[in-house]
PDB file of C-alpha atoms in Angstrom:
ATOM      1  CA  MET A   1       4.010 -21.028  36.723  1.00 49.00           C
ATOM      2  CA  VAL A   2       1.259 -23.616  37.140  1.00 59.00           C
ATOM      3  CA  LEU A   3      -1.235 -24.279  34.343  1.00 62.00           C
ATOM      4  CA  GLU A   4      -4.493 -26.151  34.681  1.00 66.00           C
ATOM      5  CA  VAL A   5      -4.145 -29.608  33.083  1.00 69.00           C
ATOM      6  CA  THR A   6      -6.809 -32.101  32.054  1.00 72.00           C
ATOM      7  CA  ASN A   7      -5.717 -35.586  31.119  1.00 71.00           C
ATOM      8  CA  THR A   8      -8.038 -37.452  28.753  1.00 69.00           C
ATOM      9  CA  ASN A   9      -6.941 -40.712  27.088  1.00 70.00           C
ATOM     10  CA  ASN A  10      -3.290 -40.010  27.974  1.00 74.00           C
ATOM     11  CA  VAL A  11      -3.443 -36.644  26.203  1.00 73.00           C
ATOM     12  CA  LYS A  12      -2.632 -33.628  28.334  1.00 71.00           C
ATOM     13  CA  VAL A  13      -4.593 -30.465  27.556  1.00 69.00           C
ATOM     14  CA  TYR A  14      -3.301 -27.250  29.145  1.00 66.00           C
ATOM     15  CA  THR A  15      -5.604 -24.324  29.826  1.00 63.00           C
ATOM     16  CA  VAL A  16      -3.642 -21.177  28.965  1.00 61.00           C
ATOM     17  CA  SER A  17      -6.509 -18.703  28.847  1.00 56.00           C
ATOM     18  CA  GLY A  18      -6.420 -18.172  32.618  1.00 52.00           C
ATOM     19  CA  SER A  19      -9.428 -16.840  34.413  1.00 48.00           C
ATOM     20  CA  SER A  20     -12.312 -15.099  32.746  1.00 47.00           C
ATOM     21  CA  LEU A  21     -11.109 -11.773  34.140  1.00 45.00           C
ATOM     22  CA  THR A  22      -9.402  -9.235  31.933  1.00 43.00           C
ATOM     23  CA  ARG A  23      -6.063  -7.598  32.573  1.00 46.00           C
ATOM     24  CA  LYS A  24      -7.332  -4.188  33.645  1.00 53.00           C
ATOM     25  CA  LEU A  25      -9.882  -3.990  36.394  1.00 50.00           C
ATOM     26  CA  PRO A  26     -13.070  -2.051  35.673  1.00 54.00           C
ATOM     27  CA  ASP A  27     -13.462   1.372  37.251  1.00 56.00           C
ATOM     28  CA  TRP A  28     -16.645   0.375  39.044  1.00 56.00           C
ATOM     29  CA  LEU A  29     -14.829  -2.335  40.996  1.00 58.00           C
ATOM     30  CA  VAL A  30     -14.402  -1.249  44.596  1.00 60.00           C
ATOM     31  CA  LYS A  31     -10.923  -0.834  46.042  1.00 67.00           C
ATOM     32  CA  ARG A  32     -11.370  -3.670  48.525  1.00 67.00           C
ATOM     33  CA  LYS A  33     -12.212  -6.159  45.759  1.00 72.00           C
ATOM     34  CA  ARG A  34      -9.258  -4.859  43.732  1.00 68.00           C
ATOM     35  CA  ARG A  35      -6.892  -5.534  46.653  1.00 72.00           C
ATOM     36  CA  GLU A  36      -8.360  -9.023  47.110  1.00 75.00           C
ATOM     37  CA  LEU A  37      -7.778  -9.875  43.444  1.00 73.00           C
ATOM     38  CA  GLN A  38      -4.162  -8.741  43.620  1.00 73.00           C
ATOM     39  CA  LYS A  39      -3.622 -11.331  46.380  1.00 76.00           C
ATOM     40  CA  ASP A  40      -5.397 -14.089  44.406  1.00 75.00           C
ATOM     41  CA  VAL A  41      -2.902 -16.654  43.077  1.00 76.00           C
ATOM     42  CA  GLU A  42      -4.904 -17.420  39.928  1.00 75.00           C
ATOM     43  CA  TRP A  43      -5.185 -13.711  39.134  1.00 69.00           C
ATOM     44  CA  THR A  44      -1.460 -13.046  39.531  1.00 70.00           C
ATOM     45  CA  ARG A  45      -0.349 -16.139  37.565  1.00 71.00           C
ATOM     46  CA  ARG A  46      -2.718 -15.838  34.649  1.00 70.00           C
ATOM     47  CA  ILE A  47      -1.482 -15.895  31.057  1.00 69.00           C
ATOM     48  CA  GLU A  48      -2.948 -13.617  28.425  1.00 68.00           C
ATOM     49  CA  LEU A  49      -2.498 -14.324  24.735  1.00 68.00           C
ATOM     50  CA  ILE A  50      -2.412 -11.683  22.012  1.00 70.00           C
ATOM     51  CA  GLN A  51      -5.211 -12.169  19.503  1.00 68.00           C
ATOM     52  CA  ASP A  52      -4.133 -12.654  15.848  1.00 70.00           C
ATOM     53  CA  PHE A  53      -0.469 -13.000  16.877  1.00 73.00           C
ATOM     54  CA  GLY A  54       0.573 -14.729  13.683  1.00 74.00           C
ATOM     55  CA  PHE A  55       0.973 -14.525   9.929  1.00 78.00           C
ATOM     56  CA  PRO A  56      -0.721 -16.422   7.094  1.00 78.00           C
ATOM     57  CA  GLU A  57       2.588 -17.920   5.925  1.00 82.00           C
ATOM     58  CA  ALA A  58       5.549 -17.030   8.169  1.00 80.00           C
ATOM     59  CA  SER A  59       7.193 -14.229  10.109  1.00 82.00           C
ATOM     60  CA  LEU A  60      10.866 -13.426   9.531  1.00 82.00           C
ATOM     61  CA  ARG A  61      11.599 -10.677  12.040  1.00 86.00           C
ATOM     62  CA  LEU A  62      10.085  -9.722  15.368  1.00 87.00           C
ATOM     63  CA  LYS A  63      11.223  -6.795  17.533  1.00 87.00           C
ATOM     64  CA  VAL A  64       9.892  -5.134  20.664  1.00 87.00           C
ATOM     65  CA  THR A  65       9.880  -1.333  20.670  1.00 86.00           C
ATOM     66  CA  PRO A  66      12.307   0.447  23.048  1.00 87.00           C
ATOM     67  CA  ASP A  67       9.444   1.505  25.334  1.00 85.00           C
ATOM     68  CA  GLY A  68       8.368  -2.156  25.682  1.00 84.00           C
ATOM     69  CA  GLN A  69       4.714  -1.445  24.848  1.00 86.00           C
ATOM     70  CA  PHE A  70       4.549  -2.760  21.277  1.00 87.00           C
ATOM     71  CA  CYS A  71       5.885  -5.568  19.125  1.00 87.00           C
ATOM     72  CA  MET A  72       6.593  -5.046  15.420  1.00 88.00           C
ATOM     73  CA  ALA A  73       6.832  -8.064  13.142  1.00 89.00           C
ATOM     74  CA  THR A  74       7.334  -8.596   9.420  1.00 89.00           C
ATOM     75  CA  GLY A  75       6.075 -11.551   7.431  1.00 86.00           C
ATOM     76  CA  VAL A  76       6.057 -13.110   4.000  1.00 85.00           C
ATOM     77  CA  TYR A  77       3.425 -13.869   1.378  1.00 83.00           C
ATOM     78  CA  LYS A  78       1.901 -11.393   1.133  1.00 86.00           C
ATOM     79  CA  PRO A  79       4.717  -9.218   2.519  1.00 88.00           C
ATOM     80  CA  GLN A  80       3.383  -7.277   5.470  1.00 88.00           C
ATOM     81  CA  ILE A  81       4.142  -5.436   8.684  1.00 88.00           C
ATOM     82  CA  ARG A  82       2.105  -6.004  11.831  1.00 87.00           C
ATOM     83  CA  VAL A  83       2.214  -4.113  15.118  1.00 87.00           C
ATOM     84  CA  PHE A  84       0.871  -5.687  18.312  1.00 86.00           C
ATOM     85  CA  ASP A  85      -0.107  -3.720  21.417  1.00 85.00           C
ATOM     86  CA  PHE A  86       0.825  -5.384  24.718  1.00 80.00           C
ATOM     87  CA  ALA A  87      -1.434  -3.136  26.824  1.00 79.00           C
ATOM     88  CA  ASN A  88      -4.587  -4.051  24.876  1.00 79.00           C
ATOM     89  CA  VAL A  89      -3.371  -7.585  24.057  1.00 78.00           C
ATOM     90  CA  ALA A  90      -4.345  -7.140  20.415  1.00 79.00           C
ATOM     91  CA  MET A  91      -3.042  -6.290  16.977  1.00 82.00           C
ATOM     92  CA  LYS A  92      -2.832  -2.530  16.421  1.00 84.00           C
ATOM     93  CA  PHE A  93      -2.625  -2.641  12.611  1.00 83.00           C
ATOM     94  CA  ASP A  94      -1.185  -4.485   9.642  1.00 86.00           C
ATOM     95  CA  ARG A  95       0.253  -2.951   6.497  1.00 87.00           C
ATOM     96  CA  HIS A  96       1.200  -4.668   3.243  1.00 86.00           C
ATOM     97  CA  THR A  97       4.441  -3.866   1.426  1.00 86.00           C
ATOM     98  CA  ASP A  98       5.580  -4.342  -2.172  1.00 86.00           C
ATOM     99  CA  ALA A  99       8.563  -6.564  -1.351  1.00 87.00           C
ATOM    100  CA  GLU A 100       9.614  -8.937   1.399  1.00 88.00           C
ATOM    101  CA  ASN A 101      11.362  -7.343   4.395  1.00 87.00           C
ATOM    102  CA  VAL A 102      14.913  -8.514   5.047  1.00 88.00           C
ATOM    103  CA  ASN A 103      15.410  -6.483   8.213  1.00 89.00           C
ATOM    104  CA  PHE A 104      13.938  -3.458   9.943  1.00 89.00           C
ATOM    105  CA  CYS A 105      14.750  -0.931  12.627  1.00 90.00           C
ATOM    106  CA  VAL A 106      12.381   0.956  14.925  1.00 89.00           C
ATOM    107  CA  LEU A 107      13.517   4.595  14.865  1.00 88.00           C
ATOM    108  CA  SER A 108      11.292   6.010  17.622  1.00 87.00           C
ATOM    109  CA  ASP A 109      10.570   4.885  21.181  1.00 87.00           C
ATOM    110  CA  ASP A 110       7.222   3.524  20.055  1.00 86.00           C
ATOM    111  CA  TRP A 111       6.174   2.006  16.715  1.00 86.00           C
ATOM    112  CA  THR A 112       5.430   5.280  14.906  1.00 87.00           C
ATOM    113  CA  LYS A 113       8.705   5.546  12.931  1.00 89.00           C
ATOM    114  CA  SER A 114      10.503   2.618  11.335  1.00 89.00           C
ATOM    115  CA  MET A 115      12.917   1.813   8.526  1.00 89.00           C
ATOM    116  CA  HIS A 116      12.647  -1.385   6.442  1.00 89.00           C
ATOM    117  CA  LEU A 117      15.295  -2.965   4.217  1.00 88.00           C
ATOM    118  CA  GLN A 118      13.592  -5.020   1.527  1.00 88.00           C
ATOM    119  CA  ASN A 119      14.800  -7.823  -0.734  1.00 88.00           C
ATOM    120  CA  ASP A 120      14.388  -5.732  -3.898  1.00 88.00           C
ATOM    121  CA  ARG A 121      17.269  -3.522  -2.630  1.00 88.00           C
ATOM    122  CA  SER A 122      15.015  -0.735  -1.427  1.00 90.00           C
ATOM    123  CA  ILE A 123      14.700   1.032   1.906  1.00 89.00           C
ATOM    124  CA  GLU A 124      11.295   2.210   3.096  1.00 89.00           C
ATOM    125  CA  PHE A 125      10.689   4.736   5.855  1.00 90.00           C
ATOM    126  CA  HIS A 126       7.293   4.333   7.533  1.00 89.00           C
ATOM    127  CA  ASN A 127       5.468   6.679   9.864  1.00 87.00           C
ATOM    128  CA  GLU A 128       2.301   6.005  11.806  1.00 83.00           C
ATOM    129  CA  GLY A 129      -0.008   6.603   8.863  1.00 82.00           C
ATOM    130  CA  GLN A 130       1.757   5.281   5.782  1.00 84.00           C
ATOM    131  CA  MET A 131       5.009   4.738   3.952  1.00 81.00           C
ATOM    132  CA  HIS A 132       6.750   8.112   4.090  1.00 86.00           C
ATOM    133  CA  PHE A 133       9.694   7.633   1.705  1.00 88.00           C
ATOM    134  CA  ARG A 134      11.180   4.881  -0.444  1.00 87.00           C
ATOM    135  CA  THR A 135      14.615   4.774  -2.049  1.00 87.00           C
ATOM    136  CA  ARG A 136      16.460   2.116  -3.983  1.00 88.00           C
ATOM    137  CA  ILE A 137      20.036   1.078  -3.230  1.00 86.00           C
ATOM    138  CA  PRO A 138      22.199   0.557  -6.350  1.00 82.00           C
TER     139      PRO A 138
END
């Protein structure tokens, strides 16, 4: 992979945003232009970054869903869960929890069902809309 580099005062600056084109081609783009872009080296080697891919303090766990379309991450202060969508290259949602997550497991092929073990000895089951059930381990 080759990145564009500018060297100013012995400081290398890499351009990682790629071209100004987006990942998906617009519908109005003709098929011939679409085929030309697929052969373009800059188009095929571009890098796209997910917006807001971070946490205010730190992230402890990060897992990709079994279908490979989403990334679920948990962070600390304030304890929260964030889901990132690879297709749209953006954050899908974030949800705050009462306690810090120690570990979690994605129960469905996508992000819609998950189980979270928290440091206050509780287990939370989340669905796509909210926390579904919470129980405490003795």
